[in-house]
Tab-separated table of C-alpha atoms in Angstrom:
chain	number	residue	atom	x	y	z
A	8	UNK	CA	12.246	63.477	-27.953
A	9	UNK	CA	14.748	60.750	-27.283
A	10	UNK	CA	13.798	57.803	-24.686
A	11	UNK	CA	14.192	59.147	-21.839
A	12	UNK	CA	14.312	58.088	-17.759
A	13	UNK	CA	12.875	60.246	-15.737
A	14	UNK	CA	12.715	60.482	-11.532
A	15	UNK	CA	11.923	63.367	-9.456
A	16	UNK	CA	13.934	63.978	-6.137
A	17	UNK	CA	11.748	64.301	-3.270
A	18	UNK	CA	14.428	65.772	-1.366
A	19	UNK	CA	15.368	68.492	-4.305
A	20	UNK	CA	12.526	68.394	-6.295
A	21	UNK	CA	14.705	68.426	-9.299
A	22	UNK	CA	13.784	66.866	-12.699
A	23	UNK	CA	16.433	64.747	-13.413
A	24	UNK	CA	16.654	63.276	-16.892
A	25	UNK	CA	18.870	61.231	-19.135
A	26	UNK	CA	18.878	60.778	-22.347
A	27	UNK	CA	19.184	56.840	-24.468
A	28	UNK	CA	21.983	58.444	-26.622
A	29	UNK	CA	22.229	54.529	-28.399
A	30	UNK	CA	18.778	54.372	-29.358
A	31	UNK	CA	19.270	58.194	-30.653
A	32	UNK	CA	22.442	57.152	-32.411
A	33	UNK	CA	20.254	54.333	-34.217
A	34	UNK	CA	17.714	57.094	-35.645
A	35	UNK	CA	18.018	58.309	-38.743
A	36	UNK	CA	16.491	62.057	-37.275
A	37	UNK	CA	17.808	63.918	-34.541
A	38	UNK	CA	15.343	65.853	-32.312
A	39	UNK	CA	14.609	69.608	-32.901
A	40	UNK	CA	16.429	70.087	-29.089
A	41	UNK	CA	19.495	69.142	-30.492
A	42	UNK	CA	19.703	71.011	-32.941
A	43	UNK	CA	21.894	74.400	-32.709
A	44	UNK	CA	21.360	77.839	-35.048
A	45	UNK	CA	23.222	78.492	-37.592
A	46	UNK	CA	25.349	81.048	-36.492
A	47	UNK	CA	26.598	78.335	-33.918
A	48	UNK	CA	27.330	76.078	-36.363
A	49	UNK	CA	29.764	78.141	-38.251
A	50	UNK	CA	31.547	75.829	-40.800
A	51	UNK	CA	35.423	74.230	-39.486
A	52	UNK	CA	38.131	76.129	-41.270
A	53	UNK	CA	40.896	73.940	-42.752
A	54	UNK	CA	43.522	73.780	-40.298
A	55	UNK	CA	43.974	73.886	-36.536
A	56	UNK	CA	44.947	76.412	-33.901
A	57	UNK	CA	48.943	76.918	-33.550
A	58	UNK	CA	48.389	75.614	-29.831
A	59	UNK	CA	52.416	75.701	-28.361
A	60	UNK	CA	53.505	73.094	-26.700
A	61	UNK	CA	55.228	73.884	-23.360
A	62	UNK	CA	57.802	72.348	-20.938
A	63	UNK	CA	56.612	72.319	-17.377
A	64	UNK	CA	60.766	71.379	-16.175
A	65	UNK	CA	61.902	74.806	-17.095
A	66	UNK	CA	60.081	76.355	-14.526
A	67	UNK	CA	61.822	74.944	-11.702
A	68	UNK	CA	65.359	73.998	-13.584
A	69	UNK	CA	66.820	77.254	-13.006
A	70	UNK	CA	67.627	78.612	-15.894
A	71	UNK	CA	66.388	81.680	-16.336
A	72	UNK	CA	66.977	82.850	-20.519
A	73	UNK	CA	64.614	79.319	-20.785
A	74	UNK	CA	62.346	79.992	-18.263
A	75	UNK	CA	61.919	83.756	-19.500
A	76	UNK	CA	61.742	82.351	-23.338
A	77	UNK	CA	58.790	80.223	-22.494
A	78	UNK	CA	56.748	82.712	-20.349
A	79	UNK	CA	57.077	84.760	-23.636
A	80	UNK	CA	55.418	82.420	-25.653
A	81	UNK	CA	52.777	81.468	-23.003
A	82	UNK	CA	52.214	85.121	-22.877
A	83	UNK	CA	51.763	85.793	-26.643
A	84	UNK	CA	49.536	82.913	-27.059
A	85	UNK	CA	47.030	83.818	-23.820
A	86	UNK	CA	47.107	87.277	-25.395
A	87	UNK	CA	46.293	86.162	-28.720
A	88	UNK	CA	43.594	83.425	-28.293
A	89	UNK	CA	43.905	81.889	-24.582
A	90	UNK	CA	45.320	77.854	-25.632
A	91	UNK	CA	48.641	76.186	-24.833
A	92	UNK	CA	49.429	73.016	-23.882
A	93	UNK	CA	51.787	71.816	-21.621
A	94	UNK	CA	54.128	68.354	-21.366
A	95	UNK	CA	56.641	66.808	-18.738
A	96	UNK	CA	53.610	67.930	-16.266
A	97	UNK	CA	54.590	64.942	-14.021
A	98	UNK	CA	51.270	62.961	-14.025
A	99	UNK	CA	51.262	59.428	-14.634
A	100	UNK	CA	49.992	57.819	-17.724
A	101	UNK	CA	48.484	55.040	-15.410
A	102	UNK	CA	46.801	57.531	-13.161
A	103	UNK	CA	44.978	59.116	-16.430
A	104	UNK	CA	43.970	55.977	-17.903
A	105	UNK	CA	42.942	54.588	-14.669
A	106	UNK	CA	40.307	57.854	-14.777
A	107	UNK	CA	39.300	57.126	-17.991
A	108	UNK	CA	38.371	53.563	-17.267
A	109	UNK	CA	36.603	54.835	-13.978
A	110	UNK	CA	34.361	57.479	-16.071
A	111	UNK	CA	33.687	54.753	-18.993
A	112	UNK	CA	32.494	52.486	-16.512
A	113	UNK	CA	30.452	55.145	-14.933
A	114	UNK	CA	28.845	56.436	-18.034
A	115	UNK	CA	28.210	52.724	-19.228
A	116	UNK	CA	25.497	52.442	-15.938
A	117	UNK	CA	21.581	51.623	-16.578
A	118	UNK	CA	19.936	54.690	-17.175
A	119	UNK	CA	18.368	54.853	-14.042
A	120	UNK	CA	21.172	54.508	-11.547
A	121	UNK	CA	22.543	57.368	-13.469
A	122	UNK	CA	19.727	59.803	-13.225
A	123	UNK	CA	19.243	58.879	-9.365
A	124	UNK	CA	23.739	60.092	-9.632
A	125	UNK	CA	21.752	63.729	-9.654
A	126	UNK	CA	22.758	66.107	-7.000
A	127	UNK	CA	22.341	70.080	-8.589
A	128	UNK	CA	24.780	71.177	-9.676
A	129	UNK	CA	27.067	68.273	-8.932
A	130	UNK	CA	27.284	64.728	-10.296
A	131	UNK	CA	25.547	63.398	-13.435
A	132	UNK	CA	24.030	65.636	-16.151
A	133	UNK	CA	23.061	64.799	-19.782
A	134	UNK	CA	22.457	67.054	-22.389
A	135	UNK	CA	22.069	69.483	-19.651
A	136	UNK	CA	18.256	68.428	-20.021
A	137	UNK	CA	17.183	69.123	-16.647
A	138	UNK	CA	18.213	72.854	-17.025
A	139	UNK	CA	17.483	73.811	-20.878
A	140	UNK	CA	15.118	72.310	-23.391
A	141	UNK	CA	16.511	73.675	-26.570
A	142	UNK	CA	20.355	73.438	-28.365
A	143	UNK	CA	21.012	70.543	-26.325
A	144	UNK	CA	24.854	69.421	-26.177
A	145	UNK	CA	25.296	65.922	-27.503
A	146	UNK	CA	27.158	64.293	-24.141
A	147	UNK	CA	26.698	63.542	-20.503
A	148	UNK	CA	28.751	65.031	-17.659
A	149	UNK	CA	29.662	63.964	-14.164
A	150	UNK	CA	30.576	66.787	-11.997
A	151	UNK	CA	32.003	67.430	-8.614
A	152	UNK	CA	33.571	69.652	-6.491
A	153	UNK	CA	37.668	69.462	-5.418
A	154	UNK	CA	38.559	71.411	-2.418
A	155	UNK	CA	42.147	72.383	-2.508
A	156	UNK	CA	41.638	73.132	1.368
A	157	UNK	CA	39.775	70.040	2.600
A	158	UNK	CA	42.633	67.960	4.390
A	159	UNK	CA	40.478	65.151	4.185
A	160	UNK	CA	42.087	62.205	1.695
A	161	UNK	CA	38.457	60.992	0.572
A	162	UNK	CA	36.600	64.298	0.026
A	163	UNK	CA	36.103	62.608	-3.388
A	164	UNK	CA	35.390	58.913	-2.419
A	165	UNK	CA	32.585	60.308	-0.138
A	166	UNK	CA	30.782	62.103	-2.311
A	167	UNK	CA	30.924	59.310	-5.555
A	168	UNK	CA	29.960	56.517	-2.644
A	169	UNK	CA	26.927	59.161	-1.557
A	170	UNK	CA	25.413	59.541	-5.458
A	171	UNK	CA	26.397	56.062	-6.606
A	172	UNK	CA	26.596	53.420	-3.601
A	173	UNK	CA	29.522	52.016	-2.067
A	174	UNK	CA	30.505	50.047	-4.706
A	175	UNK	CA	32.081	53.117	-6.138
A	176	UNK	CA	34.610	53.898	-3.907
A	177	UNK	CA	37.487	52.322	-5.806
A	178	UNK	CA	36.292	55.338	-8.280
A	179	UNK	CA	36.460	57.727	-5.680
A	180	UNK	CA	40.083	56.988	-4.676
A	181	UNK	CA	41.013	56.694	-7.992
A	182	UNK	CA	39.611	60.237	-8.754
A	183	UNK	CA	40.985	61.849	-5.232
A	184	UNK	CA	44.143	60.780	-6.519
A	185	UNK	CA	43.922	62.302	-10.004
A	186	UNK	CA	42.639	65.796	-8.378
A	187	UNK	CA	45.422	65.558	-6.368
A	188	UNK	CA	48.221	65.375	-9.386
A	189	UNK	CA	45.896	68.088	-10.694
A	190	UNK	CA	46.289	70.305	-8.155
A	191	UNK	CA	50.284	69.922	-7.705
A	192	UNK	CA	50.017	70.771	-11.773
A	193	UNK	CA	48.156	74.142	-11.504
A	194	UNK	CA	50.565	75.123	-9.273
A	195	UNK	CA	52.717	75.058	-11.583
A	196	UNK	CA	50.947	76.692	-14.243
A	197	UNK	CA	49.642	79.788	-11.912
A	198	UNK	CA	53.298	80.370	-11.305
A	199	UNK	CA	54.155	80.089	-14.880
A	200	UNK	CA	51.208	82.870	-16.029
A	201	UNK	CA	52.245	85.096	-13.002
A	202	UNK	CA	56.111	85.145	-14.733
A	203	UNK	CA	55.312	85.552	-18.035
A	204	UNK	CA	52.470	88.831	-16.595
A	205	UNK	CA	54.893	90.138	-14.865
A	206	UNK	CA	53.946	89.963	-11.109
A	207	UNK	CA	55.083	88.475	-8.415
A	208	UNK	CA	55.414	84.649	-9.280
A	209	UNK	CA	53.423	83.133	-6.583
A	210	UNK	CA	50.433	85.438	-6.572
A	211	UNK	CA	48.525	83.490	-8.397
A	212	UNK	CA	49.686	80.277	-6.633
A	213	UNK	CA	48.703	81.727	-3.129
A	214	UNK	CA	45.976	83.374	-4.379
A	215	UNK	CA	44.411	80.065	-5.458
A	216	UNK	CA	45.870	78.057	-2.505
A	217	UNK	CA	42.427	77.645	-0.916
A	218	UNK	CA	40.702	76.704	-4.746
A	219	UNK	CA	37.312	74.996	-4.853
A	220	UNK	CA	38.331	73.251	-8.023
A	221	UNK	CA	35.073	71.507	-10.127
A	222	UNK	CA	36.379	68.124	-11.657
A	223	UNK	CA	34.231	67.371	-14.980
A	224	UNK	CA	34.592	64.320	-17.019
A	225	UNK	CA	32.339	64.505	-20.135
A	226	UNK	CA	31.377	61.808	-22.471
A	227	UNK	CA	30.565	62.913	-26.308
A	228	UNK	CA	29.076	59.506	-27.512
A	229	UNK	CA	28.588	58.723	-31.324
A	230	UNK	CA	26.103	60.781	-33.552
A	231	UNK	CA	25.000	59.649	-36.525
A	232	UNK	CA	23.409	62.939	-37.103
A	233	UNK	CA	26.177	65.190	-37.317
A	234	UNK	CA	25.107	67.160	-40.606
A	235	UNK	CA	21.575	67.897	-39.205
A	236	UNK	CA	23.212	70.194	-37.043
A	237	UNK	CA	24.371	69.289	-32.741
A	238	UNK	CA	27.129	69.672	-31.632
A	239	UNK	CA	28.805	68.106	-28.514
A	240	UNK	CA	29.120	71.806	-26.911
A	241	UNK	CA	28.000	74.878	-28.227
A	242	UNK	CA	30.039	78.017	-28.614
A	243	UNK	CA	31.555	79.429	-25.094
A	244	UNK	CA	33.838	81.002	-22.694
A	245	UNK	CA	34.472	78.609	-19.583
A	246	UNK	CA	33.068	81.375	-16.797
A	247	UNK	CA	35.842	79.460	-14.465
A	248	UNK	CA	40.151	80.323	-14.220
A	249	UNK	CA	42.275	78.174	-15.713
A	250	UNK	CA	41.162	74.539	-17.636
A	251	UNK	CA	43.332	71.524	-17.689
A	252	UNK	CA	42.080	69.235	-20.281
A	253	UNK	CA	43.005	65.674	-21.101
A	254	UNK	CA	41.244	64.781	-24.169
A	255	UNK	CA	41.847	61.642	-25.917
A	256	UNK	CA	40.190	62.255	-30.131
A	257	UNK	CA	39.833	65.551	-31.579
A	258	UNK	CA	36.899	67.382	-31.785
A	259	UNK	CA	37.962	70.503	-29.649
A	260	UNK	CA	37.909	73.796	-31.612
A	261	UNK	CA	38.839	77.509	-31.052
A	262	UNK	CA	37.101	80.558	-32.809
A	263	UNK	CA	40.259	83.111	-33.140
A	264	UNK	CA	39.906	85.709	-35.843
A	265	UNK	CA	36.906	84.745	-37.496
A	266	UNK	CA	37.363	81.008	-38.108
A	267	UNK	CA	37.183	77.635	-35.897
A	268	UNK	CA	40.581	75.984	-35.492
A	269	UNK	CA	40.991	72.459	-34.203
A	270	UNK	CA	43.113	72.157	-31.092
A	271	UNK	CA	44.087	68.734	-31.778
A	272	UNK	CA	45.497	66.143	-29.013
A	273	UNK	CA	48.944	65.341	-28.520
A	274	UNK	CA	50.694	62.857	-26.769
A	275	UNK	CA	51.547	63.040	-23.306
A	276	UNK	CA	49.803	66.934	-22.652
A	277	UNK	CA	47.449	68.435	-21.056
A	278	UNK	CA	45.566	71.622	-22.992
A	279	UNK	CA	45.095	74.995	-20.802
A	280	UNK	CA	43.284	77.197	-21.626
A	281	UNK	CA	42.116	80.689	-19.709
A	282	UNK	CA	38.328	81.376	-18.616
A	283	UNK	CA	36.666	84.227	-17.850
A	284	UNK	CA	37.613	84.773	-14.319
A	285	UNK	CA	41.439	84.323	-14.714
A	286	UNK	CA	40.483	87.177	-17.462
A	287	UNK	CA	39.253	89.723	-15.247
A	288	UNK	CA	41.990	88.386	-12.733
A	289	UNK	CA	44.819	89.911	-15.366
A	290	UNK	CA	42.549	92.980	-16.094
A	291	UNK	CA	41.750	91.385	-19.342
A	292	UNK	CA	44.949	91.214	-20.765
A	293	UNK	CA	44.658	87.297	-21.409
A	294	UNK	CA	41.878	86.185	-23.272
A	295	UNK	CA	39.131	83.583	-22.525
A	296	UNK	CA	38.778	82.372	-25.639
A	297	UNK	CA	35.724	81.502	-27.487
A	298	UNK	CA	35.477	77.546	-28.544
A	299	UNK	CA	33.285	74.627	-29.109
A	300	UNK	CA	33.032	70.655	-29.134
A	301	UNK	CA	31.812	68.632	-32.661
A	302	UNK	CA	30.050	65.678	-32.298
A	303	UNK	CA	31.282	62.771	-33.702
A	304	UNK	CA	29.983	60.272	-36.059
A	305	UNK	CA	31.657	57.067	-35.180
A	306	UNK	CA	33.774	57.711	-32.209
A	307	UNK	CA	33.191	57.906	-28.566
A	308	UNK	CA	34.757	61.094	-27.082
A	309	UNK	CA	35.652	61.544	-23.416
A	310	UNK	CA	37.712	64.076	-22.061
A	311	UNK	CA	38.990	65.497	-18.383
A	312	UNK	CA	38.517	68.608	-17.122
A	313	UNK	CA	39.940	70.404	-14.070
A	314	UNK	CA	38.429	74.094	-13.334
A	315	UNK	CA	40.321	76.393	-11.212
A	316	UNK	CA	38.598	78.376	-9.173
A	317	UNK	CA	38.999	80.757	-6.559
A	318	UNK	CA	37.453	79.764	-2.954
A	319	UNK	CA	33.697	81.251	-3.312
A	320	UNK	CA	34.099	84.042	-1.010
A	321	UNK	CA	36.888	85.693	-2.417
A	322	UNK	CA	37.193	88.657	-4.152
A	323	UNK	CA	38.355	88.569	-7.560
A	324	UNK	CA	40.685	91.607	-8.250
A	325	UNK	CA	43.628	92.080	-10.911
A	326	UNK	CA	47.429	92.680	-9.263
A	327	UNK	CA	48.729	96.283	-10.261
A	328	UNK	CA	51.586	96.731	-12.730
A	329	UNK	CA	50.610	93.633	-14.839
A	330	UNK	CA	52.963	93.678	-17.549
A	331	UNK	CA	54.608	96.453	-15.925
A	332	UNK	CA	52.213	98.932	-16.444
A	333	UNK	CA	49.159	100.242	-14.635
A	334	UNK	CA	46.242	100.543	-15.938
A	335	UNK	CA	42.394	101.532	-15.452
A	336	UNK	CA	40.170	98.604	-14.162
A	337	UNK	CA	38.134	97.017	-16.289
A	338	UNK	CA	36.148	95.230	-13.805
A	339	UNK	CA	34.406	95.510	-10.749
A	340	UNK	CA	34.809	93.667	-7.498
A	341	UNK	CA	33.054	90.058	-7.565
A	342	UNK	CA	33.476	86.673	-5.687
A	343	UNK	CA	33.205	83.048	-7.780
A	344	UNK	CA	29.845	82.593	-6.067
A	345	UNK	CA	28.532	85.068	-7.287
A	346	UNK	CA	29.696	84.570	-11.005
A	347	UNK	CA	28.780	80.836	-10.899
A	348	UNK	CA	25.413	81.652	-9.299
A	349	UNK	CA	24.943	83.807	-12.053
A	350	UNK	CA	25.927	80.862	-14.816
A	351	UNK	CA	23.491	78.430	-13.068
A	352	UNK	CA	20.453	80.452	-12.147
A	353	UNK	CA	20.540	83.734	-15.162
A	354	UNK	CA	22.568	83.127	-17.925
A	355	UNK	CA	23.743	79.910	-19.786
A	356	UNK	CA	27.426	79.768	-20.450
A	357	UNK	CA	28.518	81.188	-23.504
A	358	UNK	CA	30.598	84.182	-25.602
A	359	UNK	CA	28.738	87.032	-23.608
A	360	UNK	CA	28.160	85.415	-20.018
A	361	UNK	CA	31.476	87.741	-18.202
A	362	UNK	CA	30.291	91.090	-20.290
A	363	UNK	CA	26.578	90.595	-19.264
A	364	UNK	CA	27.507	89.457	-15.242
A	365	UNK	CA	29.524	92.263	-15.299
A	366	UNK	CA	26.868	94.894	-16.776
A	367	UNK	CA	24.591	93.331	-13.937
A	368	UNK	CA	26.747	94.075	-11.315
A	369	UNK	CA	27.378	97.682	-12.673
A	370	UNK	CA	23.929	97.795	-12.772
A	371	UNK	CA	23.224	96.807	-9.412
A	372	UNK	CA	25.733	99.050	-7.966
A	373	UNK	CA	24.277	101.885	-9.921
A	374	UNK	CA	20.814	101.901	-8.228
A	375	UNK	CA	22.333	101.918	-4.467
């Protein structure tokens, strides 16, 4: 295996790990836990994903042919694979690249201050090492929880100054901040995927007004290794509601009918795509779409990603009439605690993880 740091919390009694990615750049073989099965490594069709590109203004502009236009082509594409990506989102370019600098000078750290940035299931992760031990992703993560109800302005620079010191709470403004933007943006969006279902436009605004959002930056560093098989994230559906990505190199790819398609960056967007509890909140009419990340040879990737999710205890349930027409349900009652307790302690993310939570809690209610 790779040289690794290793601590063990005496508080958690966690293994926390991370992983010399340089020195395993600098090999010429890449270790067996890295290494995915074939069917995961599918070969990249030529092409990319037809990923529309939408304007945020007509939402609030007033006219109404646009606005109707648009939630027609948001609706087709969540139908059809579960992408789109959206522009004039009002967040600052400055604000985004002061993130990035924040996470690249968080993931440049010794290796030790970052495993001892270990908190389960929040703050720093690589290779997901402490949880797996096989088809390891080629990154690191740091993780944390946004409260869209906490009226405290440094919910965020408390927790980075309580894994990393108090010398990080420049980062933690800077990142209270950017959660902030986010959260005024997926306001937005929620209102523009209740118009183009159908329902009332703000039920999926108030019904994620109380969110308990998880901020993720991850950090895909070079691999010289690419052909022997990793890749920076396997195959999966994001078990959470709605993703807003900033990624800054391509790499991201979507599996829609039978082949990968890149989802390449664009200027000035953010991509959104639908996870598997925004699925079962539109009775499965918009898909959470199967995808994956490619390592890289030469480049470092990072990207930004805000989950939407509901607060834990809530129920997740589908509005009637969706698309104006009623329909069996295709799933049962469940909170988001009990779907992400299900993703950390049972079942690894990935294309089966809502079917099989859901055939658990069938199962469950079954033997009552």
């Amino acid at each position: 295996m790779a040289p690794i740091a290793a601590t063990v919390s005496p508080n958690e009694n966690e293994f926390k790990s991370v992983i010399d990615f340089k020195s395993l750049h600098k090999q010429a073989n890449v270790p067996k836990e890295f290494i995915w099965s074939s069917e995961d490594l599918l070969e990249t069709s030529q092409g990319d994903l037809d990923v529309p590109i939408i304007d945020l203004g007509v939402v609030s502009n007033g006219d109404a042919a646009a606005l109707e236009a648009v939630a027609k082509v948001v609706r087709d594409a969540c139908m059809k694979h579960g992408f789109f990506q959206v522009t004039n989102h009002g967040v600052a370019q400055k604000l985004i690249d002061e993130t990035n600098q924040e996470f690249v000078s968080l993931f440049e750290l010794p290796l030790d201050r970052k495993a001892n940035a270990y908190k389960a299931p929040w703050g720093y992760s690589c290779a997901h090492a402490s949880r797996y031990s096989a088809s390891l992703p080629w990154k690191e993560t740091f993780t944390f929880q946004y409260k869209h109800y906490d009226p405290s302005e440094t919910q965020i620079v408390d927790f980075f100054t309580s894994v990393l010191g108090d010398d990080h709470q420049h980062a933690g403004l800077v990142l209270q901040n950017y959660c902030d933007a986010m959260k005024k943006l997926s306001e937005v969006i929620l209102e523009l995927l209740a118009i183009s279902l159908g329902v009332d436009r703000m039920f999926y605004k108030k019904f994620f007004e109380d969110a308990e959002t998880m901020m993720r930056c991850n950090s895909y560093p070079p691999c010289s290794g690419i052909q022997a098989g990793t890749l920076g994230t396997g195959p999966h559906c994001d078990p959470t509601s709605i993703t807003i990505l900033f990624q800054n190199l391509e790499g991201l790819e979507v599996f829609v009918d039978g082949k990968w398609l890149g989802v390449r960056p664009q200027p000035n967007t953010f991509v959104i795509n639908i996870g598997d509890t925004f699925k079962a909140l539109t009775n499965g009419v918009y898909k959470s779409c199967l995808h994956r990340v490619l390592a890289n040879k030469e480049k470092d990737r990072k990207t930004l990603a805000f989950f939407i999710n509901p607060k834990s205890d809530k129920i997740v349930r589908a509005p009637e009439n969706i698309l104006g027409r009623q329909e069996p349900r295709k799933y049962p009652d469940f909170t988001w605690s009990q779907l992400f307790k299900f993703t950390q302690e049972k079942h690894r993310a990935d294309p089966n993880t809502l079917p099989d939570f859901v055939s658990e809690i069938n199962s469950k209610a079954s033997n009552i």
